[in-house]
Amino acid sequence: MKIFKFGGASVKDAAGVKNVYEVLQKVGYEDVLLVVSAMGKTTNALEIVIKNYFEKSPALQSSVQEVKKYHNLIVMELFEEENNPVFADVNSLFADLDFFLSQNKSPNYNFVYDQIVSYGELISTTIISHYMNYMDIKTKWLDVRELIKTDNNYRDASVDWDLTQKNISKNVAKKILNITQGFLGSDENNFTTTLGREGSDYTAAIFAYCLNAKSVTIWKDVPGVMNADPRYFENATLLNQISYREAIELAFYGATVIHPKTLQPLQRKEIPLFVKSFLNPELPGTSVSKGADLEPHLPCFIVKKNQLLISLSSIDFSFIMEENISEIFALLHQYKMKVDLIQNSAISFSVCVDDKFGNFNTLKTLLSKKFSVAYNENVSLYTIRHFDEQSAKMVETDKIVLLKQISRETMQIVTKEEK
């Protein structure tokens, strides 16, 4: 069996859904399981519904209506007959959403988030399953919540692998196109849970692992994985092959290749993962698998913008020792600072962080009690895997280098633009 994952961008409108059908016609759909995300920006739209719900905003109903209208337009464009059962099924899911919004008593934000946001995937897969049947591809729609069982850590649930393995082995049919939702699971009380960052890719990996799949293909609007983000670097080159280990290294430094959580179950059973274009499905794309670390072997560039470089030094010129560093890290963790680079000397300690939650000013006040604090805002962190002199020079041109760190395979440079 092969596992195909289609993200929100690939099914953002009726043309996208029709293109999924065309892709399946070209690459085959027997013994295939489709994992599908919510359509387009539906998750964002449902997050607005959740915000309005908790704020008791008068805009709640109109925000729900926006989601309904968006999906109804897609359904009307895909199906000619008004009596097609897709209309009743989609309306039934929206009725369930309305019922939850009117009856829920839980004040737990994360619980409510998972119950509401899940409708994006449930509706998208319902529409796509009906469309494939309409186009004479027989499908089996699977409610992933009956298959992937998790704990009740809402918004970042952990998988119960034994139970999930049993459920998937028993319920996934061969010789037919199976369609299910990415990102979702359920806890022991059958409440919906979600799997955290890159949850749909992870869902594909869970099914692949449990079914001993031949491969996983993630369909994107790019030809595969590039050695650099084309938005920031000219002449980005397609990587044909990446080893599991190298993909995990690149992800660690911030490349949006594949989340390590997705790669781990695939690596355990050596199931190859392909990143391919849904616009040109017959192109080979990128393979993430056992084998060569990188082919072609090129420097790989990862850039993180809007970072914060914090430099701490001891007020009395004493050494910054282990107990100081552990205290600093406890505070960084408490204030949700994502640390991307560390450098220390005898009396100073520097970190490049992502202040995603805007907590730096509070943190700075606390740090200033024990350390002299210097900082640079809006810096860029460049990571070059398999660097060479030319690639380093290219990154440093027309920039002020604030910090540089080199290991055997990796160079990291913190820069700011020259004025």
Coordinates of C-alpha atoms in Angstrom, one line a residue:
M1 CA 0.0 0.0 0.0
K2 CA 1.1 3.6 -0.7
I3 CA 0.2 6.6 1.5
F4 CA -0.5 9.9 -0.2
K5 CA -0.8 13.1 1.8
F6 CA -2.5 16.2 0.3
G7 CA -2.2 19.4 2.2
G8 CA -4.6 22.4 2.4
A9 CA -3.0 24.2 -0.5
S10 CA -3.6 21.3 -2.8
V11 CA -7.4 21.2 -2.1
K12 CA -8.1 24.9 -1.5
D13 CA -10.8 25.1 -4.2
A14 CA -12.8 23.0 -6.6
A15 CA -9.9 23.1 -9.1
G16 CA -7.6 21.7 -6.5
V17 CA -10.0 18.8 -5.7
K18 CA -10.3 18.1 -9.5
N19 CA -6.5 18.1 -9.7
V20 CA -6.3 15.5 -6.9
Y21 CA -8.4 13.3 -9.2
E22 CA -6.1 14.0 -12.1
V23 CA -3.0 13.1 -10.1
L24 CA -4.6 9.8 -9.1
Q25 CA -5.4 9.1 -12.7
K26 CA -1.8 9.6 -13.6
V27 CA 0.0 7.8 -10.7
G28 CA -2.7 5.1 -9.8
Y29 CA -5.0 4.7 -6.8
E30 CA -5.3 1.0 -6.2
D31 CA -4.0 0.1 -2.7
V32 CA -3.7 3.8 -1.8
L33 CA -4.6 5.6 1.3
L34 CA -5.2 9.4 1.0
V35 CA -4.5 11.6 4.1
V36 CA -6.1 15.0 3.5
S37 CA -5.8 18.3 5.4
A38 CA -8.5 20.9 5.8
M39 CA -9.1 23.0 2.7
G40 CA -7.1 26.1 2.1
K41 CA -7.0 28.4 5.2
T42 CA -9.9 26.6 6.9
T43 CA -7.9 25.9 10.1
N44 CA -7.2 29.7 10.4
A45 CA -10.9 30.4 9.8
L46 CA -11.9 27.9 12.6
E47 CA -9.4 29.5 14.9
I48 CA -11.3 32.8 14.5
V49 CA -14.5 30.9 15.4
I50 CA -12.8 29.6 18.5
K51 CA -11.6 33.1 19.4
N52 CA -15.1 34.5 19.0
Y53 CA -16.6 31.7 21.0
F54 CA -14.3 32.3 24.0
E55 CA -14.8 36.1 23.7
K56 CA -18.6 35.6 23.5
S57 CA -18.3 37.9 20.4
P58 CA -21.4 38.8 18.4
A59 CA -19.2 37.9 15.3
L60 CA -19.3 34.2 16.3
Q61 CA -22.2 33.3 13.9
S62 CA -20.8 35.3 11.0
S63 CA -17.4 33.6 11.4
V64 CA -19.1 30.2 11.3
Q65 CA -21.1 31.3 8.3
E66 CA -17.9 32.2 6.5
V67 CA -16.6 28.6 6.9
K68 CA -19.9 27.2 5.7
K69 CA -20.1 29.5 2.7
Y70 CA -16.5 28.7 1.6
H71 CA -17.2 24.9 1.6
N72 CA -20.6 25.2 0.1
L73 CA -19.2 27.1 -2.9
I74 CA -16.7 24.3 -3.5
V75 CA -19.4 21.7 -3.3
M76 CA -21.7 23.5 -5.7
E77 CA -18.8 23.8 -8.2
L78 CA -18.0 20.1 -8.0
F79 CA -21.4 18.5 -8.1
E80 CA -24.1 19.3 -10.6
E81 CA -27.1 17.5 -9.0
E82 CA -28.5 19.2 -6.0
N83 CA -29.7 15.9 -4.6
N84 CA -26.1 14.5 -4.4
P85 CA -25.6 13.0 -0.9
V86 CA -22.6 15.2 -0.3
F87 CA -24.9 18.1 0.5
A88 CA -26.6 16.2 3.3
D89 CA -23.3 14.9 4.7
V90 CA -21.6 18.3 4.7
N91 CA -24.7 19.9 6.3
S92 CA -24.7 17.2 8.9
L93 CA -21.1 18.0 9.9
F94 CA -21.9 21.7 10.2
A95 CA -25.0 20.8 12.3
D96 CA -22.7 18.9 14.6
L97 CA -20.4 21.9 14.9
D98 CA -23.4 24.2 15.7
F99 CA -24.5 21.7 18.3
F100 CA -21.1 21.7 20.0
L101 CA -20.9 25.5 20.0
S102 CA -24.3 25.7 21.7
Q103 CA -23.9 22.9 24.2
N104 CA -20.3 22.8 25.2
K105 CA -19.7 23.4 28.9
S106 CA -15.9 22.9 29.1
P107 CA -13.8 26.0 29.7
N108 CA -10.6 24.1 28.6
Y109 CA -9.3 26.1 25.6
N110 CA -7.2 23.2 24.2
F111 CA -10.0 20.8 24.5
V112 CA -12.5 23.1 22.7
Y113 CA -9.8 23.9 20.1
D114 CA -9.5 20.3 19.1
Q115 CA -13.2 19.7 19.0
I116 CA -13.8 22.7 16.7
V117 CA -10.8 22.7 14.5
S118 CA -11.3 19.0 13.5
Y119 CA -14.3 19.9 11.4
G120 CA -11.9 21.3 8.7
E121 CA -10.5 17.8 8.0
L122 CA -13.8 16.0 8.4
I123 CA -15.5 18.2 5.9
S124 CA -12.6 18.3 3.3
T125 CA -12.4 14.5 3.3
T126 CA -16.1 14.1 3.0
I127 CA -16.2 16.3 0.0
I128 CA -13.2 14.6 -1.7
S129 CA -14.5 11.1 -1.0
H130 CA -17.9 12.0 -2.6
Y131 CA -16.1 13.6 -5.6
M132 CA -14.0 10.5 -6.2
N133 CA -17.1 8.3 -6.1
Y134 CA -18.9 10.8 -8.4
M135 CA -15.9 10.4 -10.8
D136 CA -16.2 6.6 -10.6
I137 CA -13.2 6.0 -8.3
K138 CA -14.7 3.8 -5.5
T139 CA -13.6 5.0 -2.1
K140 CA -13.8 4.1 1.6
W141 CA -14.0 7.1 3.9
L142 CA -12.4 6.4 7.3
D143 CA -12.9 8.4 10.4
V144 CA -9.3 8.7 11.6
R145 CA -10.5 9.3 15.2
E146 CA -11.7 5.6 15.3
L147 CA -8.2 4.5 14.3
I148 CA -5.5 6.7 15.8
K149 CA -5.9 6.6 19.6
T150 CA -4.0 9.1 21.8
D151 CA -3.7 10.4 25.3
N152 CA -5.8 13.5 26.2
N153 CA -3.0 16.1 25.8
Y154 CA -5.2 18.2 23.6
R155 CA -3.4 20.1 20.7
D156 CA -0.3 17.9 21.0
A157 CA -1.5 14.4 21.7
S158 CA 0.8 11.3 22.0
V159 CA -0.1 8.2 20.0
D160 CA -1.1 4.9 21.7
W161 CA 0.8 2.8 19.2
D162 CA -0.4 -0.6 20.2
L163 CA -4.1 0.3 20.0
T164 CA -3.6 2.4 16.9
Q165 CA -1.8 -0.6 15.2
K166 CA -4.7 -2.9 16.0
N167 CA -7.3 -0.4 14.7
I168 CA -5.5 0.4 11.5
S169 CA -4.7 -3.3 10.7
K170 CA -8.4 -4.2 11.1
N171 CA -10.1 -1.3 9.3
V172 CA -8.1 -0.3 6.2
A173 CA -9.3 -2.1 3.1
K174 CA -7.0 -3.2 0.3
K175 CA -7.7 -2.8 -3.4
I176 CA -9.6 0.4 -2.9
L177 CA -8.9 4.1 -2.4
N178 CA -9.1 4.8 1.3
I179 CA -9.6 8.5 2.3
T180 CA -9.0 9.8 5.9
Q181 CA -8.1 12.9 7.8
G182 CA -4.7 14.2 8.7
F183 CA -3.9 15.8 12.1
L184 CA -6.6 14.1 14.2
G185 CA -7.0 11.3 16.7
S186 CA -9.1 10.6 19.7
D187 CA -8.6 9.9 23.4
E188 CA -10.0 7.0 25.5
N189 CA -13.3 8.9 25.9
N190 CA -13.5 9.3 22.1
F191 CA -13.0 13.1 22.3
T192 CA -11.2 14.5 19.3
T193 CA -7.4 15.2 19.8
T194 CA -4.9 16.8 17.4
L195 CA -1.3 15.7 16.9
G196 CA 0.5 19.1 17.0
R197 CA 2.8 20.7 14.4
E198 CA 2.9 19.0 11.0
G199 CA 0.2 16.7 12.2
S200 CA -1.0 15.6 8.8
D201 CA 2.4 14.5 7.6
Y202 CA 2.7 12.6 10.9
T203 CA -0.7 10.9 10.3
A204 CA 0.7 9.7 6.9
A205 CA 3.7 8.3 8.7
I206 CA 1.6 6.6 11.4
F207 CA -0.5 4.8 8.7
A208 CA 2.6 3.9 6.8
Y209 CA 4.2 2.3 9.9
C210 CA 1.1 0.4 10.9
L211 CA 0.4 -0.9 7.3
N212 CA 4.1 -1.6 6.4
A213 CA 3.5 0.7 3.5
K214 CA 5.6 0.7 0.4
S215 CA 6.1 4.5 0.5
V216 CA 4.7 7.8 1.7
T217 CA 4.3 10.7 -0.8
I218 CA 3.7 14.3 0.3
W219 CA 2.2 16.2 -2.6
K220 CA 3.1 19.9 -2.6
D221 CA 3.1 22.9 -5.0
V222 CA 6.9 22.7 -5.4
P223 CA 8.9 20.1 -7.4
G224 CA 10.5 18.6 -4.2
V225 CA 12.9 19.7 -1.5
M226 CA 15.3 22.5 -2.5
N227 CA 18.7 23.2 -1.0
A228 CA 17.5 26.8 -0.2
D229 CA 14.3 28.8 0.1
P230 CA 13.8 30.3 -3.4
R231 CA 12.3 33.4 -1.7
Y232 CA 15.6 34.3 -0.2
F233 CA 18.2 32.6 -2.4
E234 CA 18.6 32.7 -6.2
N235 CA 19.4 29.5 -8.1
A236 CA 17.9 27.1 -5.5
T237 CA 18.5 23.5 -6.6
L238 CA 16.3 20.4 -6.3
L239 CA 17.7 17.7 -4.0
N240 CA 17.1 14.3 -5.5
Q241 CA 17.9 12.3 -2.3
I242 CA 18.2 13.0 1.4
S243 CA 18.9 10.5 4.1
Y244 CA 16.6 10.2 7.1
R245 CA 19.5 11.5 9.3
E246 CA 20.2 14.5 7.1
A247 CA 16.5 15.4 6.8
I248 CA 16.3 15.4 10.7
E249 CA 19.4 17.6 10.9
L250 CA 17.9 20.1 8.4
A251 CA 14.6 20.1 10.3
F252 CA 16.4 20.7 13.6
Y253 CA 18.0 23.9 12.1
G254 CA 14.6 25.1 10.9
A255 CA 14.3 23.8 7.4
T256 CA 10.6 23.1 6.6
V257 CA 11.6 19.8 5.0
I258 CA 9.8 17.2 7.1
H259 CA 9.2 17.3 10.8
P260 CA 11.4 14.8 12.7
K261 CA 8.2 13.4 14.3
T262 CA 7.1 12.3 10.8
L263 CA 10.5 10.8 9.9
Q264 CA 11.0 8.6 13.0
P265 CA 8.3 5.9 12.4
L266 CA 9.4 5.8 8.7
Q267 CA 13.0 5.4 9.6
R268 CA 12.3 2.5 11.9
K269 CA 10.8 0.5 9.1
E270 CA 12.9 2.1 6.3
I271 CA 9.8 3.3 4.4
P272 CA 10.9 5.9 1.8
L273 CA 9.2 9.3 1.8
F274 CA 8.8 11.3 -1.4
V275 CA 8.1 15.0 -1.8
K276 CA 6.5 15.6 -5.2
S277 CA 4.6 18.2 -7.1
F278 CA 0.8 17.9 -7.5
L279 CA 1.2 20.2 -10.5
N280 CA 3.7 17.8 -12.2
P281 CA 3.0 14.5 -10.6
E282 CA 5.1 12.4 -12.9
L283 CA 8.4 14.2 -12.0
P284 CA 10.5 12.2 -9.6
G285 CA 10.6 14.8 -6.8
T286 CA 12.8 14.3 -3.7
S287 CA 13.3 10.9 -2.0
V288 CA 13.9 10.9 1.8
S289 CA 15.2 7.4 2.5
K290 CA 18.1 5.1 3.4
G291 CA 21.1 5.9 1.2
A292 CA 23.2 8.9 0.3
D293 CA 23.1 11.7 2.8
L294 CA 22.5 14.3 0.1
E295 CA 22.4 14.0 -3.7
P296 CA 23.6 16.3 -5.2
H297 CA 26.0 17.1 -2.4
L298 CA 25.5 20.9 -2.1
P299 CA 25.5 23.4 0.7
C300 CA 22.0 23.7 2.1
F301 CA 20.8 27.1 3.3
I302 CA 18.3 27.7 6.1
V303 CA 17.3 31.2 7.2
K304 CA 15.3 32.3 10.2
K305 CA 14.3 36.0 10.1
N306 CA 13.2 38.3 13.0
Q307 CA 15.4 36.5 15.6
L308 CA 16.6 38.0 18.8
L309 CA 20.3 37.8 19.8
I310 CA 20.7 38.1 23.6
S311 CA 24.2 38.4 25.1
L312 CA 24.6 38.1 28.9
S313 CA 27.7 38.8 30.8
S314 CA 28.4 38.6 34.6
I315 CA 28.2 42.0 36.3
D316 CA 31.2 41.2 38.6
F317 CA 33.3 39.6 35.8
S318 CA 33.0 36.2 37.4
F319 CA 32.8 33.1 35.2
I320 CA 29.4 32.1 33.8
M321 CA 29.3 28.5 35.1
E322 CA 26.9 25.5 34.8
E323 CA 24.6 26.8 37.6
N324 CA 24.2 30.2 35.8
I325 CA 23.5 28.5 32.4
S326 CA 20.9 26.1 33.9
E327 CA 19.2 29.1 35.5
I328 CA 19.2 31.0 32.2
F329 CA 17.8 28.0 30.4
A330 CA 15.1 27.6 33.0
L331 CA 14.0 31.2 32.3
L332 CA 14.2 30.8 28.5
H333 CA 11.9 27.7 28.9
Q334 CA 9.5 29.5 31.2
Y335 CA 9.1 32.4 28.8
K336 CA 8.8 30.1 25.7
M337 CA 11.9 31.3 23.9
K338 CA 12.9 28.9 21.2
V339 CA 16.7 28.7 21.3
D340 CA 18.4 28.3 17.9
L341 CA 22.0 28.9 18.7
I342 CA 24.2 29.1 21.8
Q343 CA 27.7 30.5 22.3
N344 CA 29.6 31.1 25.6
S345 CA 32.9 32.3 26.8
A346 CA 34.3 32.6 30.3
I347 CA 32.3 35.7 31.2
S348 CA 29.6 35.9 28.5
F349 CA 26.8 33.8 27.2
S350 CA 24.9 34.5 23.9
V351 CA 21.7 32.9 22.6
C352 CA 19.9 33.5 19.4
V353 CA 16.2 33.0 20.1
D354 CA 12.8 33.2 18.5
D355 CA 10.6 35.4 20.7
K356 CA 7.3 34.0 19.2
F357 CA 5.2 35.0 22.2
G358 CA 6.6 38.5 22.8
N359 CA 7.9 37.7 26.3
F360 CA 11.4 39.3 26.0
N361 CA 10.8 42.5 27.9
T362 CA 9.6 40.5 31.0
L363 CA 12.5 38.1 30.6
K364 CA 15.0 41.0 30.2
T365 CA 13.8 42.5 33.6
L366 CA 14.5 39.2 35.4
L367 CA 17.9 38.6 33.7
S368 CA 19.0 42.1 34.4
K369 CA 19.0 41.3 38.2
K370 CA 21.9 39.0 37.8
F371 CA 23.5 39.8 34.4
S372 CA 24.5 42.6 32.2
V373 CA 22.1 42.2 29.2
A374 CA 22.8 43.3 25.6
Y375 CA 20.6 42.4 22.7
N376 CA 19.9 42.9 19.0
E377 CA 16.4 42.7 17.6
N378 CA 15.3 41.6 14.1
V379 CA 18.5 39.7 13.3
S380 CA 18.7 36.8 10.8
L381 CA 20.1 33.4 11.6
Y382 CA 21.7 31.6 8.6
T383 CA 22.5 28.0 8.9
I384 CA 24.6 26.4 6.1
R385 CA 24.8 22.6 6.2
H386 CA 27.9 21.2 4.2
F387 CA 29.2 24.8 4.0
D388 CA 32.2 25.9 1.9
E389 CA 34.0 29.2 1.6
Q390 CA 31.9 30.4 -1.3
S391 CA 28.6 29.7 0.4
A392 CA 29.7 31.5 3.6
K393 CA 30.9 34.5 1.6
M394 CA 27.5 34.7 -0.2
V395 CA 25.6 34.8 3.1
E396 CA 27.9 37.4 4.7
T397 CA 27.9 39.8 1.7
D398 CA 26.3 43.3 2.5
K399 CA 25.6 42.2 6.1
I400 CA 27.0 42.9 9.5
V401 CA 28.1 39.6 11.1
L402 CA 27.2 39.6 14.8
L403 CA 28.2 36.0 15.6
K404 CA 29.6 33.0 13.8
Q405 CA 29.8 29.4 14.9
I406 CA 31.4 26.6 12.9
S407 CA 31.3 22.8 13.4
R408 CA 32.5 20.0 11.1
E409 CA 29.4 20.1 8.8
T410 CA 27.5 23.2 9.8
M411 CA 28.1 27.0 9.9
Q412 CA 25.7 29.3 11.7
I413 CA 25.9 33.1 11.2
V414 CA 23.8 35.8 13.0
T415 CA 23.6 38.9 10.8
K416 CA 21.9 42.2 10.5
E417 CA 21.5 44.3 7.4
E418 CA 24.0 47.1 6.8
K419 CA 22.4 50.5 7.0

